[in-house]
Amino acid sequence: MKSGVSQSKDTRLIVFKIVAQFIILGCTWLLGLYQTNLFFHILFIILNSQQGTFLYIVHCLFNKEVREEYIKWLNCYYTKNRAKRSVVSLMDT
């Protein structure tokens, strides 16, 4: 069973994700309803086309476990590329 602090933290995170998702998916359509000039047309198109990106940021990059896996993967990728460059530079000399 989770402690009170951990459960409170989980609840805050869930509420944050709900509010963020509401803003990302719902509020951009307010721009769609009130398109009075070209600026709002373009803003509506840009924000709606990036909804998937915003949801990815909120649900993946704000998740600590996912961030740790990305860091682990990027470090592994960087280390492999660094080793390949070292081998290539040794072969050139």
mmCIF file with all atom_site columns, C-alpha atoms in Angstrom:
data_model
loop_
_atom_site.group_PDB
_atom_site.id
_atom_site.type_symbol
_atom_site.label_atom_id
_atom_site.label_alt_id
_atom_site.label_comp_id
_atom_site.label_asym_id
_atom_site.label_entity_id
_atom_site.label_seq_id
_atom_site.pdbx_PDB_ins_code
_atom_site.Cartn_x
_atom_site.Cartn_y
_atom_site.Cartn_z
_atom_site.occupancy
_atom_site.B_iso_or_equiv
_atom_site.pdbx_formal_charge
_atom_site.auth_seq_id
_atom_site.auth_comp_id
_atom_site.auth_asym_id
_atom_site.auth_atom_id
_atom_site.pdbx_PDB_model_num
ATOM 1  C CA . MET A 1 1  ? 0.000   0.000  0.000   1.00 0.00 ? 1  MET A CA 1
ATOM 2  C CA . LYS A 1 2  ? 1.280   3.455  -0.876  1.00 0.00 ? 2  LYS A CA 1
ATOM 3  C CA . SER A 1 3  ? 2.106   6.021  1.728   1.00 0.00 ? 3  SER A CA 1
ATOM 4  C CA . GLY A 1 4  ? 0.044   9.203  2.024   1.00 0.00 ? 4  GLY A CA 1
ATOM 5  C CA . VAL A 1 5  ? 2.796   11.375 0.534   1.00 0.00 ? 5  VAL A CA 1
ATOM 6  C CA . SER A 1 6  ? 3.300   9.079  -2.440  1.00 0.00 ? 6  SER A CA 1
ATOM 7  C CA . GLN A 1 7  ? -0.436  8.853  -3.074  1.00 0.00 ? 7  GLN A CA 1
ATOM 8  C CA . SER A 1 8  ? -0.757  12.641 -2.836  1.00 0.00 ? 8  SER A CA 1
ATOM 9  C CA . LYS A 1 9  ? 2.078   13.066 -5.321  1.00 0.00 ? 9  LYS A CA 1
ATOM 10 C CA . ASP A 1 10 ? 0.456   10.583 -7.722  1.00 0.00 ? 10 ASP A CA 1
ATOM 11 C CA . THR A 1 11 ? -2.863  12.424 -7.418  1.00 0.00 ? 11 THR A CA 1
ATOM 12 C CA . ARG A 1 12 ? -1.230  15.767 -8.202  1.00 0.00 ? 12 ARG A CA 1
ATOM 13 C CA . LEU A 1 13 ? 0.495   14.261 -11.236 1.00 0.00 ? 13 LEU A CA 1
ATOM 14 C CA . ILE A 1 14 ? -2.759  12.785 -12.525 1.00 0.00 ? 14 ILE A CA 1
ATOM 15 C CA . VAL A 1 15 ? -4.582  16.098 -12.051 1.00 0.00 ? 15 VAL A CA 1
ATOM 16 C CA . PHE A 1 16 ? -1.766  17.919 -13.859 1.00 0.00 ? 16 PHE A CA 1
ATOM 17 C CA . LYS A 1 17 ? -2.005  15.487 -16.784 1.00 0.00 ? 17 LYS A CA 1
ATOM 18 C CA . ILE A 1 18 ? -5.783  15.853 -16.950 1.00 0.00 ? 18 ILE A CA 1
ATOM 19 C CA . VAL A 1 19 ? -5.587  19.649 -16.991 1.00 0.00 ? 19 VAL A CA 1
ATOM 20 C CA . ALA A 1 20 ? -2.772  19.633 -19.550 1.00 0.00 ? 20 ALA A CA 1
ATOM 21 C CA . GLN A 1 21 ? -4.680  17.246 -21.792 1.00 0.00 ? 21 GLN A CA 1
ATOM 22 C CA . PHE A 1 22 ? -7.806  19.381 -21.513 1.00 0.00 ? 22 PHE A CA 1
ATOM 23 C CA . ILE A 1 23 ? -5.847  22.469 -22.516 1.00 0.00 ? 23 ILE A CA 1
ATOM 24 C CA . ILE A 1 24 ? -4.064  20.702 -25.369 1.00 0.00 ? 24 ILE A CA 1
ATOM 25 C CA . LEU A 1 25 ? -7.139  19.021 -26.828 1.00 0.00 ? 25 LEU A CA 1
ATOM 26 C CA . GLY A 1 26 ? -9.934  21.383 -25.842 1.00 0.00 ? 26 GLY A CA 1
ATOM 27 C CA . CYS A 1 27 ? -8.822  24.936 -25.573 1.00 0.00 ? 27 CYS A CA 1
ATOM 28 C CA . THR A 1 28 ? -7.146  25.092 -28.973 1.00 0.00 ? 28 THR A CA 1
ATOM 29 C CA . TRP A 1 29 ? -10.574 24.578 -30.486 1.00 0.00 ? 29 TRP A CA 1
ATOM 30 C CA . LEU A 1 30 ? -11.649 27.876 -28.952 1.00 0.00 ? 30 LEU A CA 1
ATOM 31 C CA . LEU A 1 31 ? -9.337  29.416 -31.528 1.00 0.00 ? 31 LEU A CA 1
ATOM 32 C CA . GLY A 1 32 ? -11.180 27.399 -34.169 1.00 0.00 ? 32 GLY A CA 1
ATOM 33 C CA . LEU A 1 33 ? -14.514 28.839 -33.113 1.00 0.00 ? 33 LEU A CA 1
ATOM 34 C CA . TYR A 1 34 ? -13.294 32.432 -33.032 1.00 0.00 ? 34 TYR A CA 1
ATOM 35 C CA . GLN A 1 35 ? -11.193 32.700 -36.159 1.00 0.00 ? 35 GLN A CA 1
ATOM 36 C CA . THR A 1 36 ? -11.604 36.351 -36.957 1.00 0.00 ? 36 THR A CA 1
ATOM 37 C CA . ASN A 1 37 ? -8.347  37.059 -38.756 1.00 0.00 ? 37 ASN A CA 1
ATOM 38 C CA . LEU A 1 38 ? -5.384  35.346 -40.384 1.00 0.00 ? 38 LEU A CA 1
ATOM 39 C CA . PHE A 1 39 ? -3.323  35.285 -37.174 1.00 0.00 ? 39 PHE A CA 1
ATOM 40 C CA . PHE A 1 40 ? -5.891  33.085 -35.385 1.00 0.00 ? 40 PHE A CA 1
ATOM 41 C CA . HIS A 1 41 ? -6.209  30.820 -38.441 1.00 0.00 ? 41 HIS A CA 1
ATOM 42 C CA . ILE A 1 42 ? -2.471  30.196 -38.462 1.00 0.00 ? 42 ILE A CA 1
ATOM 43 C CA . LEU A 1 43 ? -2.252  29.818 -34.671 1.00 0.00 ? 43 LEU A CA 1
ATOM 44 C CA . PHE A 1 44 ? -5.108  27.295 -34.745 1.00 0.00 ? 44 PHE A CA 1
ATOM 45 C CA . ILE A 1 45 ? -3.407  25.252 -37.478 1.00 0.00 ? 45 ILE A CA 1
ATOM 46 C CA . ILE A 1 46 ? -0.033  25.246 -35.724 1.00 0.00 ? 46 ILE A CA 1
ATOM 47 C CA . LEU A 1 47 ? -1.398  24.324 -32.286 1.00 0.00 ? 47 LEU A CA 1
ATOM 48 C CA . ASN A 1 48 ? -3.707  21.602 -33.584 1.00 0.00 ? 48 ASN A CA 1
ATOM 49 C CA . SER A 1 49 ? -1.013  20.065 -35.751 1.00 0.00 ? 49 SER A CA 1
ATOM 50 C CA . GLN A 1 50 ? 1.260   19.829 -32.702 1.00 0.00 ? 50 GLN A CA 1
ATOM 51 C CA . GLN A 1 51 ? -1.259  18.199 -30.350 1.00 0.00 ? 51 GLN A CA 1
ATOM 52 C CA . GLY A 1 52 ? 0.506   14.836 -30.598 1.00 0.00 ? 52 GLY A CA 1
ATOM 53 C CA . THR A 1 53 ? 3.814   16.455 -29.732 1.00 0.00 ? 53 THR A CA 1
ATOM 54 C CA . PHE A 1 54 ? 2.312   18.180 -26.712 1.00 0.00 ? 54 PHE A CA 1
ATOM 55 C CA . LEU A 1 55 ? 0.705   14.950 -25.488 1.00 0.00 ? 55 LEU A CA 1
ATOM 56 C CA . TYR A 1 56 ? 4.015   13.126 -25.927 1.00 0.00 ? 56 TYR A CA 1
ATOM 57 C CA . ILE A 1 57 ? 5.755   15.776 -23.827 1.00 0.00 ? 57 ILE A CA 1
ATOM 58 C CA . VAL A 1 58 ? 3.142   15.643 -21.067 1.00 0.00 ? 58 VAL A CA 1
ATOM 59 C CA . HIS A 1 59 ? 2.780   11.868 -20.841 1.00 0.00 ? 59 HIS A CA 1
ATOM 60 C CA . CYS A 1 60 ? 6.309   10.706 -21.691 1.00 0.00 ? 60 CYS A CA 1
ATOM 61 C CA . LEU A 1 61 ? 8.896   13.373 -21.008 1.00 0.00 ? 61 LEU A CA 1
ATOM 62 C CA . PHE A 1 62 ? 7.270   14.457 -17.744 1.00 0.00 ? 62 PHE A CA 1
ATOM 63 C CA . ASN A 1 63 ? 7.356   10.810 -16.601 1.00 0.00 ? 63 ASN A CA 1
ATOM 64 C CA . LYS A 1 64 ? 10.506  10.167 -14.563 1.00 0.00 ? 64 LYS A CA 1
ATOM 65 C CA . GLU A 1 65 ? 10.813  6.502  -15.544 1.00 0.00 ? 65 GLU A CA 1
ATOM 66 C CA . VAL A 1 66 ? 10.552  7.263  -19.262 1.00 0.00 ? 66 VAL A CA 1
ATOM 67 C CA . ARG A 1 67 ? 13.109  10.089 -18.951 1.00 0.00 ? 67 ARG A CA 1
ATOM 68 C CA . GLU A 1 68 ? 15.552  7.724  -17.233 1.00 0.00 ? 68 GLU A CA 1
ATOM 69 C CA . GLU A 1 69 ? 15.171  5.161  -20.035 1.00 0.00 ? 69 GLU A CA 1
ATOM 70 C CA . TYR A 1 70 ? 15.729  7.854  -22.690 1.00 0.00 ? 70 TYR A CA 1
ATOM 71 C CA . ILE A 1 71 ? 18.869  9.014  -20.888 1.00 0.00 ? 71 ILE A CA 1
ATOM 72 C CA . LYS A 1 72 ? 20.110  5.429  -20.637 1.00 0.00 ? 72 LYS A CA 1
ATOM 73 C CA . TRP A 1 73 ? 19.425  4.858  -24.351 1.00 0.00 ? 73 TRP A CA 1
ATOM 74 C CA . LEU A 1 74 ? 21.051  8.134  -25.419 1.00 0.00 ? 74 LEU A CA 1
ATOM 75 C CA . ASN A 1 75 ? 24.128  7.453  -23.281 1.00 0.00 ? 75 ASN A CA 1
ATOM 76 C CA . CYS A 1 76 ? 24.463  4.008  -24.823 1.00 0.00 ? 76 CYS A CA 1
ATOM 77 C CA . TYR A 1 77 ? 24.038  5.441  -28.330 1.00 0.00 ? 77 TYR A CA 1
ATOM 78 C CA . TYR A 1 78 ? 26.558  8.212  -27.658 1.00 0.00 ? 78 TYR A CA 1
ATOM 79 C CA . THR A 1 79 ? 29.099  5.770  -26.240 1.00 0.00 ? 79 THR A CA 1
ATOM 80 C CA . LYS A 1 80 ? 28.787  3.462  -29.271 1.00 0.00 ? 80 LYS A CA 1
ATOM 81 C CA . ASN A 1 81 ? 29.263  6.361  -31.720 1.00 0.00 ? 81 ASN A CA 1
ATOM 82 C CA . ARG A 1 82 ? 32.227  7.628  -29.735 1.00 0.00 ? 82 ARG A CA 1
ATOM 83 C CA . ALA A 1 83 ? 33.845  4.181  -29.833 1.00 0.00 ? 83 ALA A CA 1
ATOM 84 C CA . LYS A 1 84 ? 33.260  3.919  -33.600 1.00 0.00 ? 84 LYS A CA 1
ATOM 85 C CA . ARG A 1 85 ? 34.899  7.311  -34.177 1.00 0.00 ? 85 ARG A CA 1
ATOM 86 C CA . SER A 1 86 ? 37.883  6.252  -32.070 1.00 0.00 ? 86 SER A CA 1
ATOM 87 C CA . VAL A 1 87 ? 38.323  3.066  -34.107 1.00 0.00 ? 87 VAL A CA 1
ATOM 88 C CA . VAL A 1 88 ? 38.012  4.966  -37.396 1.00 0.00 ? 88 VAL A CA 1
ATOM 89 C CA . SER A 1 89 ? 40.532  7.608  -36.295 1.00 0.00 ? 89 SER A CA 1
ATOM 90 C CA . LEU A 1 90 ? 42.983  4.873  -35.213 1.00 0.00 ? 90 LEU A CA 1
ATOM 91 C CA . MET A 1 91 ? 42.605  3.178  -38.586 1.00 0.00 ? 91 MET A CA 1
ATOM 92 C CA . ASP A 1 92 ? 43.287  6.441  -40.442 1.00 0.00 ? 92 ASP A CA 1
ATOM 93 C CA . THR A 1 93 ? 46.597  7.022  -38.675 1.00 0.00 ? 93 THR A CA 1
#
